[in-house]
């Protein structure tokens, strides 16, 4: 066997190996494309995550945004002589409140005329006559 025959054999064996490898690779790619379906595999992988994020928005964030908007509306509509409950639990009457100010003045004691200057955001809610009647009744 001469050198030329040996080189020819090596070239054919390498060529045959590359043909087999290329066929196997094409078959694997075709199988992967068939498994992915019409939308592709990556989209279906993220579908549960997207669904969880949408549910989280509608169950947690949206109600919180509504509550925050109601609270802001209540704070913007505060008026003099309204009874309010502060976050500290103190009940008082608004003496002075201005639209552009972050503070409100609340009278907390009628007999001594004690007034406290508080942040508007520390006002929990406006007490109406219905709320006042529920708190003063002892159930007897």
XYZ file of N, CA, C and O in Angstrom:
560
model
N 0.851 -1.161 0.000
C 0.000 0.000 0.000
C 0.901 1.228 0.000
O 1.819 1.341 0.782
N 0.609 2.114 -0.894
C 1.442 3.296 -0.982
C 0.818 4.453 -0.202
O -0.282 4.354 0.347
N 1.532 5.500 -0.185
C 1.115 6.678 0.581
C -0.165 7.292 0.026
O -1.018 7.767 0.772
N -0.349 7.244 -1.267
C -1.528 7.812 -1.896
C -2.790 7.053 -1.486
O -3.830 7.643 -1.179
N -2.712 5.714 -1.483
C -3.858 4.892 -1.083
C -4.215 5.137 0.384
O -5.392 5.179 0.749
N -3.222 5.281 1.223
C -3.456 5.531 2.640
C -4.149 6.881 2.845
O -5.113 6.988 3.615
N -3.718 7.923 2.143
C -4.345 9.244 2.254
C -5.780 9.210 1.752
O -6.685 9.839 2.301
N -6.008 8.425 0.679
C -7.355 8.313 0.134
C -8.295 7.624 1.114
O -9.437 8.028 1.298
N -7.824 6.589 1.778
C -8.622 5.880 2.775
C -8.981 6.793 3.950
O -10.112 6.781 4.427
N -8.021 7.557 4.425
C -8.264 8.466 5.556
C -9.291 9.526 5.160
O -10.199 9.849 5.914
N -9.176 10.046 3.945
C -10.110 11.075 3.484
C -11.521 10.521 3.401
O -12.491 11.178 3.811
N -11.676 9.287 2.871
C -13.006 8.703 2.771
C -13.594 8.387 4.145
O -14.788 8.551 4.366
N -12.767 7.929 5.057
C -13.291 7.620 6.394
C -13.723 8.899 7.121
O -14.743 8.916 7.806
N -12.963 9.981 6.953
C -13.362 11.258 7.559
C -14.646 11.788 6.929
O -15.527 12.288 7.610
N -14.749 11.641 5.618
C -15.941 12.098 4.922
C -17.157 11.298 5.379
O -18.230 11.867 5.639
N -16.987 9.997 5.510
C -18.102 9.157 5.956
C -18.518 9.537 7.381
O -19.705 9.574 7.705
N -17.546 9.808 8.214
C -17.862 10.195 9.588
C -18.648 11.502 9.615
O -19.615 11.653 10.349
N -18.242 12.472 8.794
C -18.940 13.759 8.762
C -20.354 13.623 8.216
O -21.274 14.289 8.678
N -20.561 12.765 7.253
C -21.902 12.551 6.698
C -22.807 11.945 7.761
O -23.940 12.389 7.955
N -22.338 10.950 8.487
C -23.135 10.328 9.546
C -23.431 11.344 10.649
O -24.561 11.445 11.134
N -22.450 12.112 11.030
C -22.635 13.123 12.068
C -23.657 14.171 11.638
O -24.518 14.574 12.403
N -23.585 14.628 10.400
C -24.502 15.641 9.885
C -25.923 15.096 9.848
O -26.883 15.796 10.168
N -26.104 13.829 9.468
C -27.441 13.245 9.440
C -28.015 13.135 10.843
O -29.187 13.416 11.067
N -27.195 12.739 11.794
C -27.668 12.627 13.174
C -28.046 13.997 13.715
O -29.052 14.159 14.411
N -27.263 15.015 13.366
C -27.547 16.366 13.844
C -28.851 16.884 13.240
O -29.677 17.468 13.925
N -29.070 16.673 11.954
C -30.313 17.109 11.314
C -31.510 16.403 11.921
O -32.566 17.006 12.146
N -31.388 15.145 12.234
C -32.490 14.398 12.849
C -32.809 14.911 14.238
O -33.972 15.026 14.629
N -31.787 15.255 15.022
C -32.008 15.765 16.375
C -32.671 17.134 16.334
O -33.555 17.431 17.138
N -32.238 17.974 15.385
C -32.851 19.303 15.272
C -34.314 19.198 14.859
O -35.174 19.912 15.359
N -34.610 18.279 13.953
C -35.988 18.100 13.501
C -36.852 17.591 14.659
O -37.970 18.037 14.865
N -36.339 16.651 15.452
C -37.083 16.121 16.594
C -37.316 17.206 17.631
O -38.413 17.336 18.185
N -36.318 18.048 17.893
C -36.465 19.142 18.859
C -37.496 20.142 18.361
O -38.287 20.670 19.134
N -37.516 20.417 17.082
C -38.498 21.355 16.521
C -39.897 20.767 16.611
O -40.862 21.487 16.863
N -40.038 19.450 16.412
C -41.347 18.813 16.528
C -41.844 18.826 17.972
O -43.032 19.015 18.235
N -40.951 18.630 18.942
C -41.331 18.626 20.356
C -41.738 20.005 20.843
O -42.544 20.130 21.751
N -41.184 21.053 20.250
C -41.453 22.410 20.711
C -42.877 22.844 20.399
O -43.415 23.717 21.054
N -43.506 22.276 19.413
C -44.868 22.640 19.066
C -44.896 23.900 18.209
O -43.874 24.436 17.813
N -46.100 24.405 17.939
C -46.215 25.542 17.025
C -45.738 26.865 17.610
O -45.407 27.782 16.883
N -45.720 27.010 18.938
C -45.349 28.289 19.556
C -43.900 28.337 20.007
O -43.433 29.363 20.467
N -43.211 27.236 19.973
C -41.829 27.215 20.432
C -41.771 26.812 21.899
O -42.672 27.081 22.666
N -40.719 26.158 22.280
C -40.596 25.655 23.642
C -40.382 26.734 24.678
O -40.835 26.627 25.806
N -39.716 27.814 24.331
C -39.392 28.833 25.326
C -40.636 29.596 25.790
O -40.725 29.990 26.935
N -41.605 29.802 24.913
C -42.830 30.515 25.295
C -43.640 29.700 26.290
O -44.152 30.242 27.272
N -43.733 28.414 26.063
C -44.482 27.560 26.978
C -43.778 27.413 28.321
O -44.418 27.180 29.334
N -42.485 27.575 28.334
C -41.741 27.487 29.582
C -42.077 28.651 30.495
O -42.172 28.492 31.709
N -42.287 29.842 29.935
C -42.562 31.028 30.732
C -44.046 31.259 30.996
O -44.404 32.179 31.731
N -44.920 30.465 30.421
C -46.366 30.662 30.594
C -46.800 30.592 32.062
O -47.546 31.469 32.518
N -46.384 29.614 32.855
C -46.802 29.606 34.264
C -46.321 30.835 35.038
O -47.048 31.367 35.867
N -45.124 31.297 34.732
C -44.600 32.485 35.402
C -45.437 33.717 35.060
O -45.757 34.524 35.934
N -45.819 33.848 33.818
C -46.646 34.977 33.396
C -48.013 34.914 34.070
O -48.535 35.928 34.551
N -48.595 33.732 34.151
C -49.900 33.571 34.800
C -49.812 33.940 36.273
O -50.687 34.633 36.805
N -48.761 33.531 36.947
C -48.585 33.861 38.365
C -48.434 35.366 38.547
O -49.005 35.950 39.477
N -47.705 36.022 37.660
C -47.530 37.470 37.775
C -48.852 38.208 37.563
O -49.144 39.177 38.271
N -49.667 37.763 36.622
C -50.972 38.390 36.383
C -51.881 38.203 37.590
O -52.549 39.148 38.039
N -51.910 37.004 38.141
C -52.723 36.757 39.339
C -52.241 37.597 40.520
O -53.057 38.134 41.273
N -50.945 37.715 40.694
C -50.393 38.521 41.773
C -50.829 39.978 41.630
O -51.197 40.615 42.614
N -50.828 40.491 40.403
C -51.237 41.882 40.182
C -52.704 42.089 40.578
O -53.034 43.029 41.289
N -53.582 41.203 40.119
C -55.004 41.404 40.374
C -55.414 41.064 41.800
O -56.413 41.579 42.296
N -54.665 40.218 42.493
C -55.046 39.838 43.852
C -54.357 40.687 44.920
O -54.892 40.828 46.016
N -53.195 41.238 44.637
C -52.455 41.963 45.662
C -52.299 43.449 45.346
O -52.608 44.297 46.165
N -51.796 43.765 44.192
C -51.436 45.149 43.893
C -52.648 46.014 43.564
O -52.729 47.155 44.003
N -53.582 45.496 42.815
C -54.737 46.289 42.399
C -55.599 46.720 43.594
O -55.949 47.897 43.698
N -55.970 45.829 44.517
C -56.744 46.276 45.682
C -55.983 47.286 46.543
O -56.577 48.218 47.091
N -54.683 47.119 46.656
C -53.885 48.058 47.443
C -53.881 49.442 46.793
O -53.937 50.459 47.489
N -53.833 49.500 45.475
C -53.881 50.786 44.777
C -55.227 51.471 45.004
O -55.288 52.682 45.212
N -56.315 50.698 44.983
C -57.646 51.268 45.231
C -57.747 51.823 46.644
O -58.293 52.911 46.856
N -57.246 51.061 47.614
C -57.302 51.517 49.005
C -56.470 52.781 49.201
O -56.876 53.706 49.910
N -55.315 52.838 48.571
C -54.465 54.020 48.674
C -55.150 55.243 48.044
O -55.065 56.353 48.573
N -55.859 55.043 46.941
C -56.573 56.146 46.290
C -57.718 56.644 47.176
O -57.944 57.860 47.286
N -58.429 55.729 47.833
C -59.508 56.135 48.758
C -58.949 56.939 49.925
O -59.526 57.944 50.331
N -57.827 56.491 50.470
C -57.207 57.184 51.593
C -56.763 58.587 51.179
O -56.974 59.558 51.912
N -56.170 58.710 50.007
C -55.722 60.015 49.526
C -56.913 60.940 49.302
O -56.852 62.127 49.631
N -58.008 60.410 48.786
C -59.210 61.220 48.589
C -59.764 61.700 49.928
O -60.161 62.852 50.069
N -59.775 60.817 50.929
C -60.257 61.184 52.256
C -59.385 62.292 52.854
O -59.900 63.262 53.427
N -58.062 62.178 52.706
C -57.167 63.194 53.250
C -57.313 64.529 52.521
O -57.181 65.591 53.129
N -57.588 64.491 51.245
C -57.768 65.732 50.480
C -59.090 66.427 50.809
O -59.221 67.631 50.618
N -60.078 65.683 51.301
C -61.400 66.243 51.580
C -61.628 66.538 53.067
O -62.777 66.694 53.485
N -60.587 66.588 53.862
C -60.740 66.897 55.290
C -61.256 68.323 55.463
O -60.843 69.234 54.745
N -62.154 68.500 56.454
C -62.727 69.819 56.715
C -62.660 70.120 58.207
O -62.523 69.219 59.036
N -62.802 71.369 58.509
C -62.810 71.818 59.894
C -64.037 71.231 60.602
O -65.090 71.051 60.008
N -63.867 70.931 61.908
C -64.899 70.386 62.795
C -65.284 68.940 62.485
O -66.304 68.467 62.978
N -64.507 68.229 61.707
C -64.747 66.794 61.503
C -64.023 66.019 62.601
O -62.906 66.349 62.980
N -64.691 64.979 63.104
C -64.046 64.112 64.091
C -63.219 63.067 63.352
O -63.687 62.477 62.384
N -61.992 62.888 63.829
C -61.077 61.965 63.171
C -60.446 61.017 64.183
O -60.341 61.328 65.376
N -60.051 59.872 63.698
C -59.293 58.905 64.482
C -57.876 58.911 63.945
O -57.646 58.696 62.751
N -56.915 59.167 64.822
C -55.507 59.148 64.424
C -54.990 57.718 64.505
O -55.544 56.875 65.208
N -53.904 57.438 63.820
C -53.326 56.089 63.838
C -52.859 55.674 65.227
O -52.745 54.494 65.523
N -52.616 56.629 66.084
C -52.189 56.325 67.452
C -53.365 55.926 68.333
O -53.166 55.501 69.461
N -54.585 56.069 67.830
C -55.774 55.722 68.605
C -56.442 56.924 69.233
O -57.467 56.788 69.893
N -55.897 58.089 69.083
C -56.465 59.313 69.659
C -57.593 59.805 68.766
O -57.470 59.846 67.539
N -58.706 60.172 69.404
C -59.842 60.729 68.691
C -59.858 62.225 68.952
O -59.683 62.672 70.087
N -60.042 63.009 67.899
C -60.056 64.447 68.052
C -60.900 65.106 66.979
O -61.495 64.440 66.133
N -60.926 66.422 67.038
C -61.675 67.216 66.075
C -60.700 68.117 65.327
O -59.849 68.765 65.937
N -60.860 68.185 64.020
C -59.968 69.020 63.209
C -60.294 70.487 63.468
O -61.448 70.906 63.387
N -59.251 71.258 63.789
C -59.403 72.689 64.024
C -58.924 73.474 62.808
O -59.553 74.448 62.410
N -57.830 73.030 62.225
C -57.254 73.750 61.096
C -56.641 72.737 60.133
O -55.864 71.876 60.529
N -56.994 72.863 58.860
C -56.403 72.032 57.817
C -56.365 72.858 56.537
O -57.297 73.590 56.231
N -55.245 72.785 55.849
C -55.086 73.520 54.598
C -54.778 72.526 53.494
O -54.102 71.524 53.716
N -55.254 72.836 52.314
C -55.116 71.914 51.170
C -53.661 71.632 50.813
O -53.294 70.515 50.527
N -52.814 72.648 50.844
C -51.431 72.478 50.403
C -50.472 72.079 51.520
O -49.305 71.834 51.282
N -50.951 71.994 52.746
C -50.096 71.670 53.882
C -50.100 70.170 54.156
O -51.080 69.479 53.893
N -48.995 69.675 54.705
C -48.918 68.268 55.088
C -49.364 68.071 56.533
O -49.445 66.945 57.008
N -49.667 69.170 57.240
C -50.064 69.108 58.643
C -51.525 69.482 58.817
O -52.100 70.205 58.007
N -52.096 69.011 59.899
C -53.441 69.400 60.320
C -53.389 69.608 61.826
O -52.622 68.953 62.536
N -54.210 70.511 62.320
C -54.282 70.740 63.760
C -55.544 70.069 64.280
O -56.643 70.286 63.757
N -55.370 69.246 65.319
C -56.474 68.463 65.869
C -56.632 68.802 67.343
O -55.653 68.793 68.103
N -57.871 69.104 67.756
C -58.161 69.356 69.171
C -58.531 68.017 69.787
O -59.463 67.345 69.346
N -57.764 67.620 70.844
C -57.975 66.300 71.421
C -58.665 66.338 72.778
O -59.115 65.309 73.263
N -58.757 67.517 73.392
C -59.437 67.617 74.681
C -60.315 68.865 74.677
O -59.824 69.985 74.494
N -61.596 68.670 74.917
C -62.548 69.781 74.897
C -62.407 70.659 76.141
O -62.509 71.882 76.049
N -62.166 70.065 77.282
C -62.163 70.846 78.525
C -60.932 71.760 78.622
O -61.044 72.897 79.077
N -59.765 71.283 78.219
C -58.556 72.106 78.309
C -58.181 72.740 76.980
O -57.200 73.473 76.909
N -58.955 72.437 75.962
C -58.725 72.985 74.635
C -57.314 72.626 74.113
O -56.640 73.441 73.495
N -56.886 71.385 74.354
C -55.569 70.919 73.931
C -55.584 70.624 72.439
O -56.425 69.873 71.948
N -54.618 71.212 71.734
C -54.508 71.023 70.285
C -53.166 70.384 69.964
O -52.162 70.676 70.607
N -53.178 69.539 68.954
C -51.971 68.843 68.522
C -51.841 69.021 67.010
O -52.820 68.888 66.276
N -50.629 69.321 66.574
C -50.362 69.427 65.140
C -49.831 68.073 64.674
O -48.819 67.574 65.177
N -50.530 67.459 63.724
C -50.181 66.107 63.272
C -50.021 66.101 61.747
O -50.511 66.985 61.048
N -49.331 65.109 61.263
C -49.252 64.898 59.825
C -50.626 64.441 59.318
O -51.315 63.667 59.993
N -50.985 64.891 58.163
C -52.274 64.476 57.606
C -52.305 62.968 57.368
O -53.350 62.334 57.488
N -51.156 62.401 57.052
C -51.110 60.960 56.799
C -51.298 60.131 58.064
O -51.524 58.930 57.983
N -51.222 60.771 59.245
C -51.452 60.031 60.486
C -52.934 59.933 60.821
O -53.302 59.306 61.814
N -53.783 60.527 60.009
C -55.230 60.424 60.226
C -55.707 59.131 59.584
O -55.551 58.909 58.388
N -56.266 58.265 60.402
C -56.709 56.949 59.943
C -58.043 57.039 59.219
O -58.208 56.488 58.135
N -59.023 57.708 59.859
C -60.329 57.829 59.213
C -61.130 58.950 59.844
O -60.842 59.401 60.957
N -62.137 59.366 59.111
C -63.076 60.367 59.609
C -64.193 59.612 60.305
O -64.769 58.675 59.752
N -64.500 60.021 61.538
C -65.539 59.353 62.314
C -66.878 60.020 62.010
O -67.040 61.224 62.187
N -67.824 59.214 61.567
C -69.168 59.713 61.296
C -70.054 59.435 62.504
O -69.644 58.788 63.465
N -71.288 59.929 62.472
C -72.222 59.688 63.574
C -72.514 58.202 63.729
O -72.702 57.714 64.843
N -72.560 57.467 62.626
C -72.819 56.028 62.693
C -71.675 55.310 63.399
O -71.886 54.424 64.219
N -70.422 55.680 63.084
C -69.256 55.061 63.737
C -69.236 55.410 65.213
O -68.917 54.570 66.063
N -69.594 56.647 65.560
C -69.580 57.107 66.948
C -70.625 56.353 67.769
O -70.386 55.999 68.914
N -71.780 56.086 67.188
C -72.841 55.369 67.899
C -72.434 53.930 68.189
O -72.762 53.391 69.243
N -71.726 53.282 67.298
C -71.293 51.907 67.504
C -70.253 51.807 68.625
O -70.255 50.853 69.396
N -69.386 52.787 68.747
C -68.317 52.720 69.736
C -68.801 53.070 71.148
O -68.242 52.606 72.119
N -69.838 53.908 71.250
C -70.314 54.302 72.558
C -71.289 53.325 73.177
O -71.540 53.364 74.360
N -71.845 52.429 72.373
C -72.810 51.459 72.930
C -72.063 50.334 73.588
O -71.102 49.790 73.066
N -72.527 49.956 74.802
C -71.889 48.884 75.555
C -72.566 47.555 75.318
O -72.104 46.524 75.800
N -73.645 47.558 74.579
C -74.366 46.318 74.320
C -75.348 45.997 75.420
O -75.929 44.931 75.461
N -75.563 46.906 76.391
C -76.478 46.630 77.497
C -77.810 47.295 77.253
O -77.971 48.231 76.577
